[in-house]
PDB file of C-alpha atoms in Angstrom:
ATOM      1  CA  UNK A   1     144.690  98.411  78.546  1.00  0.00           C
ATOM      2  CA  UNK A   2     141.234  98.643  79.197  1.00  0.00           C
ATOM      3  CA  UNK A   3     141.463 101.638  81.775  1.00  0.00           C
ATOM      4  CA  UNK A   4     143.235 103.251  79.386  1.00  0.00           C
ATOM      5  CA  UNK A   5     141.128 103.079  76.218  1.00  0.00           C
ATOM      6  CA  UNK A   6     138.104 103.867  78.810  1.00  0.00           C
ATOM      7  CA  UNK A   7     139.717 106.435  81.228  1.00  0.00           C
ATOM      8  CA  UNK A   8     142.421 108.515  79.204  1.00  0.00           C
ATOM      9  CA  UNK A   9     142.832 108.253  75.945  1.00  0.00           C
ATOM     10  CA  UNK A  10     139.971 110.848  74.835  1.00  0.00           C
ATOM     11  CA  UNK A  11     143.416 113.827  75.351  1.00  0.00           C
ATOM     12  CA  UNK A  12     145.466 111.356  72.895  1.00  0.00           C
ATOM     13  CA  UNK A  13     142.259 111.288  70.254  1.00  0.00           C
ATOM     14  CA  UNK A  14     141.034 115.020  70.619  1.00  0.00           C
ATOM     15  CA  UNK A  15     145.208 115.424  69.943  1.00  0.00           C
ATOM     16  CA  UNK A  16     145.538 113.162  67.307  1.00  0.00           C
ATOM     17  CA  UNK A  17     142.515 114.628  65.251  1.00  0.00           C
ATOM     18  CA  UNK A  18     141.796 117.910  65.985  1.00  0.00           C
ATOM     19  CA  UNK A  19     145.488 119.213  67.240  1.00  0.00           C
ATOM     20  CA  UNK A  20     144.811 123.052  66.232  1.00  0.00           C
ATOM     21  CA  UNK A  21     141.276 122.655  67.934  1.00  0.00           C
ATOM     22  CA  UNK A  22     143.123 121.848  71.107  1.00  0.00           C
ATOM     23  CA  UNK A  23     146.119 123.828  70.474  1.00  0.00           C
ATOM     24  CA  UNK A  24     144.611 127.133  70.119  1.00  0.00           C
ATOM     25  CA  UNK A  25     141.511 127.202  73.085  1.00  0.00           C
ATOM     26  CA  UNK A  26     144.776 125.988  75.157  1.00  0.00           C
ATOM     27  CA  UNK A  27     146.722 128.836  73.843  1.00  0.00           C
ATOM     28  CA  UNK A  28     143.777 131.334  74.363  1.00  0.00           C
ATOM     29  CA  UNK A  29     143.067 130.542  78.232  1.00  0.00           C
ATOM     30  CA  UNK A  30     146.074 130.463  80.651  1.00  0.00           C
ATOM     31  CA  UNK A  31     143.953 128.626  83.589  1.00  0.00           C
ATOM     32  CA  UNK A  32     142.637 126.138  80.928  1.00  0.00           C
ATOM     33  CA  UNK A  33     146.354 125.641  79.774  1.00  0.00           C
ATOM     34  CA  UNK A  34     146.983 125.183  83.655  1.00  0.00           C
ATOM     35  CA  UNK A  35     144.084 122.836  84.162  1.00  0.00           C
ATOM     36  CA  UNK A  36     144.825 120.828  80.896  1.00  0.00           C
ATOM     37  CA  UNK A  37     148.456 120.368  82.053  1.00  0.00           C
ATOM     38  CA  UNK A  38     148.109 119.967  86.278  1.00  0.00           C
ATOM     39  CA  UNK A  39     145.346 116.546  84.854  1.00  0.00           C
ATOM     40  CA  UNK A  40     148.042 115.215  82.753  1.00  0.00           C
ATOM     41  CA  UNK A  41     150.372 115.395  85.774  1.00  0.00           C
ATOM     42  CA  UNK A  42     148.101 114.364  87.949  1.00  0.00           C
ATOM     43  CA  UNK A  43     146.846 111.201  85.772  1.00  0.00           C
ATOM     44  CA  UNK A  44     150.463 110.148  84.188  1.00  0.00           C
ATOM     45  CA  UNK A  45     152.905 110.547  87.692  1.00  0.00           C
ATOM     46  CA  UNK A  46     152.744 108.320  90.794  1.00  0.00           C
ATOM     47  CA  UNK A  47     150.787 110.754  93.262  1.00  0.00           C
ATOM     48  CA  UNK A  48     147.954 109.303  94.287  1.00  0.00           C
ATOM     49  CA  UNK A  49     145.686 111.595  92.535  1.00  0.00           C
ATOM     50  CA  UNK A  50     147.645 114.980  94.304  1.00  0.00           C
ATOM     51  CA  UNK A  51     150.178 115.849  91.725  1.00  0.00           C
ATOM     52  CA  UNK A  52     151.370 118.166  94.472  1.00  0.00           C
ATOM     53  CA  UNK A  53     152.861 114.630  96.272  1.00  0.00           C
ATOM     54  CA  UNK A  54     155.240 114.606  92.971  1.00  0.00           C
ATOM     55  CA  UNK A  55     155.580 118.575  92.056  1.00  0.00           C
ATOM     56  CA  UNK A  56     155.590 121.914  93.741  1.00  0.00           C
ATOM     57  CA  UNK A  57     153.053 124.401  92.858  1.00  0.00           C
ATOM     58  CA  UNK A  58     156.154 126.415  91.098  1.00  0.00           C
ATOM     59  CA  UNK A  59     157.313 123.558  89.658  1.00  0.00           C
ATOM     60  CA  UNK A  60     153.471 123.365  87.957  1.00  0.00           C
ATOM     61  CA  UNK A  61     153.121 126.734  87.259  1.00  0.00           C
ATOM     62  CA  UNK A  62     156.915 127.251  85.576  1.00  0.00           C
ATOM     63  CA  UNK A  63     155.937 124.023  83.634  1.00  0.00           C
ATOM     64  CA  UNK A  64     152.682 125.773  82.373  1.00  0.00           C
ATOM     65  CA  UNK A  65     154.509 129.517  82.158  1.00  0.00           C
ATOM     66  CA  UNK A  66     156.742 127.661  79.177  1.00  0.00           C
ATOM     67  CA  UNK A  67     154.288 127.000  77.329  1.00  0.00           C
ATOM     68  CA  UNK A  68     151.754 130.099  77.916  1.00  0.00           C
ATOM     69  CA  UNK A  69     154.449 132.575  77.439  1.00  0.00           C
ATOM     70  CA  UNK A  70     156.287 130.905  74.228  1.00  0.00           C
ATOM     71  CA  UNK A  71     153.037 130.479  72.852  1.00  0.00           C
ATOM     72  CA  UNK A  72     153.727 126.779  72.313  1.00  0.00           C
ATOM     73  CA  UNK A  73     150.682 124.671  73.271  1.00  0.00           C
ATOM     74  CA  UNK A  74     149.260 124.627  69.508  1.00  0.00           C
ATOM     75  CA  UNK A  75     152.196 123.263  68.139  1.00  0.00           C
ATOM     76  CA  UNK A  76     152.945 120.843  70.784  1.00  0.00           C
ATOM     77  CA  UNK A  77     149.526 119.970  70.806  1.00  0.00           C
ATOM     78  CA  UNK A  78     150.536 117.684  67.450  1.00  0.00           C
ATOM     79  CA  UNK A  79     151.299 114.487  68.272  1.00  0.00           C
TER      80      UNK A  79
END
């Protein structure tokens, strides 16, 4: 609801309207790829704000490693 529209929706409308904008900075930087993807897992899992109480740090970093090394985040970056 309100939390929501306030608090985390600015990743679903940067997505949603400027997907190649998002896509390609995240493809450019692996530690803003890491960053961009460690908040989502922080802010969408049940940790308490430490995404580390839900995922290991290699867990995390594989996650990320798909992504940087298949070059994906642009095109997943389309909602």
């Amino acid at each position: 609801g309100k939390y929501y529209q306030q608090w985390d929706s600015g990743y679903s409308k940067i997505q949603g309207t400027k997907p190649q904008t998002v896509g390609i900075a995240l493809n450019d930087s692996p530690a803003g790829l890491l960053a961009w993807i460690v908040e989502k897992l922080r802010q969408w899992s049940d940790c308490g704000g430490d995404p580390e109480k839900c995922f290991s740090k290699m867990d995390m970093i594989t996650n990320v490693a798909m992504y940087w090394y298949g070059c994906a985040a642009t095109s997943s970056a389309r909602l």
